[in-house]
PDB file of C-alpha atoms in Angstrom:
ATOM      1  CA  UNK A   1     -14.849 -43.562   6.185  1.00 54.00           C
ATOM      2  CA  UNK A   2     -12.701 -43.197   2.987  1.00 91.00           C
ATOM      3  CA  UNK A   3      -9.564 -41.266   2.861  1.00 91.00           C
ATOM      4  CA  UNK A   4     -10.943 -38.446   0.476  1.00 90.00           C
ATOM      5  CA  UNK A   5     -13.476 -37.406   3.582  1.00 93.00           C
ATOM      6  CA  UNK A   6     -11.150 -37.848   6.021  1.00 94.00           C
ATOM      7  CA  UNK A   7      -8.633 -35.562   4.354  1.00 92.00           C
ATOM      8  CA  UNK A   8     -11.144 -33.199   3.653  1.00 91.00           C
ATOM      9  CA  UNK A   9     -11.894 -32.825   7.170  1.00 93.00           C
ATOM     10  CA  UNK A  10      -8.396 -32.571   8.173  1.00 90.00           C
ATOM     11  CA  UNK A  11      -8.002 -29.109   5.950  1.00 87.00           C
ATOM     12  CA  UNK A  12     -11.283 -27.800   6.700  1.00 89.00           C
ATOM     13  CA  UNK A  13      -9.793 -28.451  10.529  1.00 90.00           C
ATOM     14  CA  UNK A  14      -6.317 -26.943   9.320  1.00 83.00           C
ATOM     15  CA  UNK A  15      -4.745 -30.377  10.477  1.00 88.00           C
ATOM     16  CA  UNK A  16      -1.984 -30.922   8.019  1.00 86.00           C
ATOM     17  CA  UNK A  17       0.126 -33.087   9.923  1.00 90.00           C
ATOM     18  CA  UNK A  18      -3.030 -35.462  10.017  1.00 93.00           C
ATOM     19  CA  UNK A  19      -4.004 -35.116   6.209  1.00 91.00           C
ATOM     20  CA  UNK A  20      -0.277 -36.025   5.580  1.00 90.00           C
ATOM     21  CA  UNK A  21      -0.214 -38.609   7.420  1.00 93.00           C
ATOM     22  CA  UNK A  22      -3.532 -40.128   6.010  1.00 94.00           C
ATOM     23  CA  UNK A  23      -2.269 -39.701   2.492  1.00 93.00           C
ATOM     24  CA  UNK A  24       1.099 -41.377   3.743  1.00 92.00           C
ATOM     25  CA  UNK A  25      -1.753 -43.989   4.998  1.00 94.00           C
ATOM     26  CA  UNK A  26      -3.620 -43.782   1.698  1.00 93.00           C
ATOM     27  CA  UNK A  27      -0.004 -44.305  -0.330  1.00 91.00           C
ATOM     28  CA  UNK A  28       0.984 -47.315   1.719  1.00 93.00           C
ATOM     29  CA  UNK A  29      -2.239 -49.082   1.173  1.00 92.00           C
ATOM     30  CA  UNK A  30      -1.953 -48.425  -2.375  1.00 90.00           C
ATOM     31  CA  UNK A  31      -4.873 -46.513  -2.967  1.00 91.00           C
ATOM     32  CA  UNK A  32      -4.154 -43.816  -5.890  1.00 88.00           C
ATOM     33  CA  UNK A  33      -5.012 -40.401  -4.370  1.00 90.00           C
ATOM     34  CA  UNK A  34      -6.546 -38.268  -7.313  1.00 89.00           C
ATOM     35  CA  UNK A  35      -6.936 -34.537  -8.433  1.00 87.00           C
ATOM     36  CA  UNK A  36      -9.218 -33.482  -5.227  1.00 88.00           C
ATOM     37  CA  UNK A  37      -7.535 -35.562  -2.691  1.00 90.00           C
ATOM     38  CA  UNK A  38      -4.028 -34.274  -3.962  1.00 89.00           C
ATOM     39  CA  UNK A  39      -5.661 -30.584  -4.118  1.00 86.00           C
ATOM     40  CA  UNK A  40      -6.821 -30.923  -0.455  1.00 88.00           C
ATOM     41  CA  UNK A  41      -3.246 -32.059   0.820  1.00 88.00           C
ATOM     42  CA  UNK A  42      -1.233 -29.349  -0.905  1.00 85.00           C
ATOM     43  CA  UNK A  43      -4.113 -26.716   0.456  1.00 84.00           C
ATOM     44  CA  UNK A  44      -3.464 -27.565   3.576  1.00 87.00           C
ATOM     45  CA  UNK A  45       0.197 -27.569   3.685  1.00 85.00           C
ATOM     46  CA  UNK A  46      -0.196 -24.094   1.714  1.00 81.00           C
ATOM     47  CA  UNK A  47      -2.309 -22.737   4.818  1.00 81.00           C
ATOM     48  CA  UNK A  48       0.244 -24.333   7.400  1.00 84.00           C
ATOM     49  CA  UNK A  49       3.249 -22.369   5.463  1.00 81.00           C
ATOM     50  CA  UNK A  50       4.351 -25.937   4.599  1.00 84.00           C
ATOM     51  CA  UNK A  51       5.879 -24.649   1.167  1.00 81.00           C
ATOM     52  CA  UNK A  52       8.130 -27.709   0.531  1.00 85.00           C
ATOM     53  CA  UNK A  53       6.045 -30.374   1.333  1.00 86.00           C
ATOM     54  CA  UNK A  54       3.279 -28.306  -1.039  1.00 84.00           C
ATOM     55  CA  UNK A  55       5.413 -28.268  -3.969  1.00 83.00           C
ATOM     56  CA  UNK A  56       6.389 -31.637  -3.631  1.00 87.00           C
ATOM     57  CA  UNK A  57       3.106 -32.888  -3.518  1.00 86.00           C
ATOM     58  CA  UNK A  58       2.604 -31.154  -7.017  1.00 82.00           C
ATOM     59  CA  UNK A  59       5.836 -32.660  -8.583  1.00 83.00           C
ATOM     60  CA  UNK A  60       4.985 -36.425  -6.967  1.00 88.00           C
ATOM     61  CA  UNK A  61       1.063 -35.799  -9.320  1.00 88.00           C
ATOM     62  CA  UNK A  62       2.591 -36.960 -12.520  1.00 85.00           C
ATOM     63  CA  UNK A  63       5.008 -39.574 -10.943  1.00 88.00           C
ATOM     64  CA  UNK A  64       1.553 -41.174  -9.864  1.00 88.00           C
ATOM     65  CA  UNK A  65      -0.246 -40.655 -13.461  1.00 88.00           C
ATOM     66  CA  UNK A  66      -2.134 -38.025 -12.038  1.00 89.00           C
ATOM     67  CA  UNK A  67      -2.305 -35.033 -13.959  1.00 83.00           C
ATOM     68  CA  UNK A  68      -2.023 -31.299 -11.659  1.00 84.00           C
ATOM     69  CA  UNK A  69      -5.529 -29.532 -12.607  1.00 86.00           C
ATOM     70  CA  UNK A  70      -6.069 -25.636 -12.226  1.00 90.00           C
ATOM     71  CA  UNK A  71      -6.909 -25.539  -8.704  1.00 86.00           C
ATOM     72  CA  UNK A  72      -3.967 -27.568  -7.787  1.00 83.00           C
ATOM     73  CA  UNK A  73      -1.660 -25.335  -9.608  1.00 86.00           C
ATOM     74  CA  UNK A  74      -3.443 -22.281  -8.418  1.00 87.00           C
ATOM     75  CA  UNK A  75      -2.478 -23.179  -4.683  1.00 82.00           C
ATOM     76  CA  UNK A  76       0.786 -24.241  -5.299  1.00 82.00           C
ATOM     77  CA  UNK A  77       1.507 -20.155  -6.967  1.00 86.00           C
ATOM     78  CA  UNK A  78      -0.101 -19.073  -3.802  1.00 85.00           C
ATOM     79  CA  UNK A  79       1.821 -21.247  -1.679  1.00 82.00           C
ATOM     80  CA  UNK A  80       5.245 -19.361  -3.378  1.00 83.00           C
ATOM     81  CA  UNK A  81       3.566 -16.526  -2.730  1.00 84.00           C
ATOM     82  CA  UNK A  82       3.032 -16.797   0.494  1.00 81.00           C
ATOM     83  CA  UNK A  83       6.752 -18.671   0.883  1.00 82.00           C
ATOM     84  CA  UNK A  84       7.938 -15.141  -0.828  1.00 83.00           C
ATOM     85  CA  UNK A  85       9.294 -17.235  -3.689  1.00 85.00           C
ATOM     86  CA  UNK A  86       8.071 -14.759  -6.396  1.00 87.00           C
ATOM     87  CA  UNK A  87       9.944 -16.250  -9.283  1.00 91.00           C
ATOM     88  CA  UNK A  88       8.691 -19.862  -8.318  1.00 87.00           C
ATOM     89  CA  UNK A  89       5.351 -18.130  -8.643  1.00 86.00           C
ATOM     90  CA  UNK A  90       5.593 -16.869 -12.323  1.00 89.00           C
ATOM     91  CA  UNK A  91       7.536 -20.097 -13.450  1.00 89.00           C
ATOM     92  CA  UNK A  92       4.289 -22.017 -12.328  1.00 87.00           C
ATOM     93  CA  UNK A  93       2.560 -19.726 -14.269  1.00 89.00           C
ATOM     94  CA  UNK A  94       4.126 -20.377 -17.686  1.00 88.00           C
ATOM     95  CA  UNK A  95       3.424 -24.378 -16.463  1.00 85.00           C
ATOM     96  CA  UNK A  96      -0.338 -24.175 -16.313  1.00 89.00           C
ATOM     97  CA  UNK A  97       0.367 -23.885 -20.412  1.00 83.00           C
ATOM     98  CA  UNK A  98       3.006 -26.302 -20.407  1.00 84.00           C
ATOM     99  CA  UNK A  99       0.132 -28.545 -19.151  1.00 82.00           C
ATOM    100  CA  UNK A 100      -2.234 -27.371 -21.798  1.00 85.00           C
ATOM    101  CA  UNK A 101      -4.348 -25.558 -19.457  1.00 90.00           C
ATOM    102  CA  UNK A 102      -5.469 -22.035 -19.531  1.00 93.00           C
ATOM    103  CA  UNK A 103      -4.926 -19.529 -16.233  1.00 94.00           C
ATOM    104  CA  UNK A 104      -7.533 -18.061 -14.781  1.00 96.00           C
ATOM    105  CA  UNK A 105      -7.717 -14.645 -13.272  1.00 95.00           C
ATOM    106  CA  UNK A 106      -6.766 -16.295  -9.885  1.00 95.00           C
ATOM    107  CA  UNK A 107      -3.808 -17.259 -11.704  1.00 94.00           C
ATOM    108  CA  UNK A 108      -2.565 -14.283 -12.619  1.00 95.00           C
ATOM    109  CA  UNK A 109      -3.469 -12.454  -9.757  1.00 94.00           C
ATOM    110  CA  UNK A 110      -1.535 -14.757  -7.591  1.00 92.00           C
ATOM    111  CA  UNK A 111       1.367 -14.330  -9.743  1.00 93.00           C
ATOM    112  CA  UNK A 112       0.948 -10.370  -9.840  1.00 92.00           C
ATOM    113  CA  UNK A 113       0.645 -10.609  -5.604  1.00 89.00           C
ATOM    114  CA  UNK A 114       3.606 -12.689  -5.321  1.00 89.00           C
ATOM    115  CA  UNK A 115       5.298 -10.098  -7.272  1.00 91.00           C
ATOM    116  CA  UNK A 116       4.498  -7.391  -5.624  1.00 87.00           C
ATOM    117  CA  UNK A 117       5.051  -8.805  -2.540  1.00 85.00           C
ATOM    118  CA  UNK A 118       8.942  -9.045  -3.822  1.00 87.00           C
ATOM    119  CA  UNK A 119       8.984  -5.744  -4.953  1.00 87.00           C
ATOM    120  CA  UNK A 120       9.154  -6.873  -8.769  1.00 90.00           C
ATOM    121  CA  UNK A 121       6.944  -4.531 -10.176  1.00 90.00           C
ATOM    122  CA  UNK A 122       8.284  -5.081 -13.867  1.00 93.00           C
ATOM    123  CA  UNK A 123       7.358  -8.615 -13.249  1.00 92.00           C
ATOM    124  CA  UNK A 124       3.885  -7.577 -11.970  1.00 92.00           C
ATOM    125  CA  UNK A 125       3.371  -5.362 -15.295  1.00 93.00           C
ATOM    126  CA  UNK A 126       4.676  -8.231 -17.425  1.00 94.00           C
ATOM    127  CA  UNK A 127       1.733 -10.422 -15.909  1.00 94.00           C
ATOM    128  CA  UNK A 128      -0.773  -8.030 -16.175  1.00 95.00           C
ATOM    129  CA  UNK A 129      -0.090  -7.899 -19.745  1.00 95.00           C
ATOM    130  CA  UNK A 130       0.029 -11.587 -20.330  1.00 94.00           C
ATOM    131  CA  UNK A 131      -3.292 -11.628 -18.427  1.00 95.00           C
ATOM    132  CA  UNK A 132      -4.788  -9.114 -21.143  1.00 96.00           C
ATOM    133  CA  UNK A 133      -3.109 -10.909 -24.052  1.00 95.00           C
ATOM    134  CA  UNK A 134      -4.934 -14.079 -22.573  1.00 93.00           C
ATOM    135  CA  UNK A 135      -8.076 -12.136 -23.181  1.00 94.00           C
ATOM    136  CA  UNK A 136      -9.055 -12.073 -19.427  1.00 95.00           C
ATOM    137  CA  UNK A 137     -11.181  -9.601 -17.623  1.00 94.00           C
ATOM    138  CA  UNK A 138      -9.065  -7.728 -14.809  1.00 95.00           C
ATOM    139  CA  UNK A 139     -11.015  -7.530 -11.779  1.00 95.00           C
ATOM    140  CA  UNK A 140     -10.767  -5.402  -8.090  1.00 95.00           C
ATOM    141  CA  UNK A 141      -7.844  -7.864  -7.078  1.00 93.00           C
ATOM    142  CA  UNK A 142      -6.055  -7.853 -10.150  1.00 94.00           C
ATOM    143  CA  UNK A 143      -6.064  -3.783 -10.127  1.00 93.00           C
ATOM    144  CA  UNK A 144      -5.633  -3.976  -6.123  1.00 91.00           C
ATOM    145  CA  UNK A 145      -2.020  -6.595  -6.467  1.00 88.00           C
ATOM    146  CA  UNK A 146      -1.085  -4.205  -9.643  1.00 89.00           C
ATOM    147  CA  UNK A 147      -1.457  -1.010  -8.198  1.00 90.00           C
ATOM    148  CA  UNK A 148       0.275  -2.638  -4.511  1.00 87.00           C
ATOM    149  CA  UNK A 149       2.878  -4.031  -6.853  1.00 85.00           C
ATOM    150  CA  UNK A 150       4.078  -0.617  -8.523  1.00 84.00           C
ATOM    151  CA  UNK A 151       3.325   1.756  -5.374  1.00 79.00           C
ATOM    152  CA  UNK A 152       6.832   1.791  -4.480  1.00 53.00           C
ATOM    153  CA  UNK A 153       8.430   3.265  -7.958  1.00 51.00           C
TER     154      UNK A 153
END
């Protein structure tokens, strides 16, 4: 069985302390974990509430040559969303086109939740704007996270 199923099982099972220690396996037997191996890890430490060991996992990608796609950056917002670490959140944001990649509309929408999950609901207009400048299509959870973001003013 390879790593990359095992691990895959391990979040679909919500196991994180398993698919950290097979990557910890994977590491030592210096096998190179890539994009979807590295995405599965930090999902599963974002669903455990495992915020640190989430974010590191994103930081060690480039130490390893592997570059952080969409999806991993995606979950790593939503993990500082869930962590209530709002400003980590946005800053991630602004690094998805440090990396040369475009957000998505999950992208800003996690940013805009985490926001109004802090109560910043300038910061929650300030994303919804860069998400129009960006040319993107607001959808139900966009208006739902903008409108939750701004009900308390």
């Amino acid at each position: 069985i390879s790593y990359g199923a095992a691990i895959r099982a391990c979040k679909q099972a919500g196991k994180w302390a398993s698919a950290l220690g097979l990557f910890g396996d994977m590491m030592m037997s210096r096998l190179l974990p890539d994009n979807i191996i590295f995405s599965d890890v930090t999902h599963v430490c974002e669903q455990a509430d495992r915020w640190q060991m989430a974010l590191g996992l994103l930081v060690l990608m480039p130490a390893l040559e592997v570059i952080p796609d969409l999806i991993s950056c995606n979950s790593a917002m939503n993990t500082c969303a869930r962590a209530s670490l709002w400003e980590s959140g946005v800053e991630m944001l602004a690094k998805i086109g440090d990396l040369e990649m475009t957000p998505d509309s999950v992208s800003f929408n996690t940013a805009l939740a985490a926001c109004g999950a802090a109560g910043r609901w300038q910061s929650a207009v300030q994303c919804f704007q860069q998400m129009l400048d960006s040319n993107l299509s607001p959808n139900r959870i966009t208006f739902t996270s903008a409108i939750d973001a701004c009900g308390g003013e």
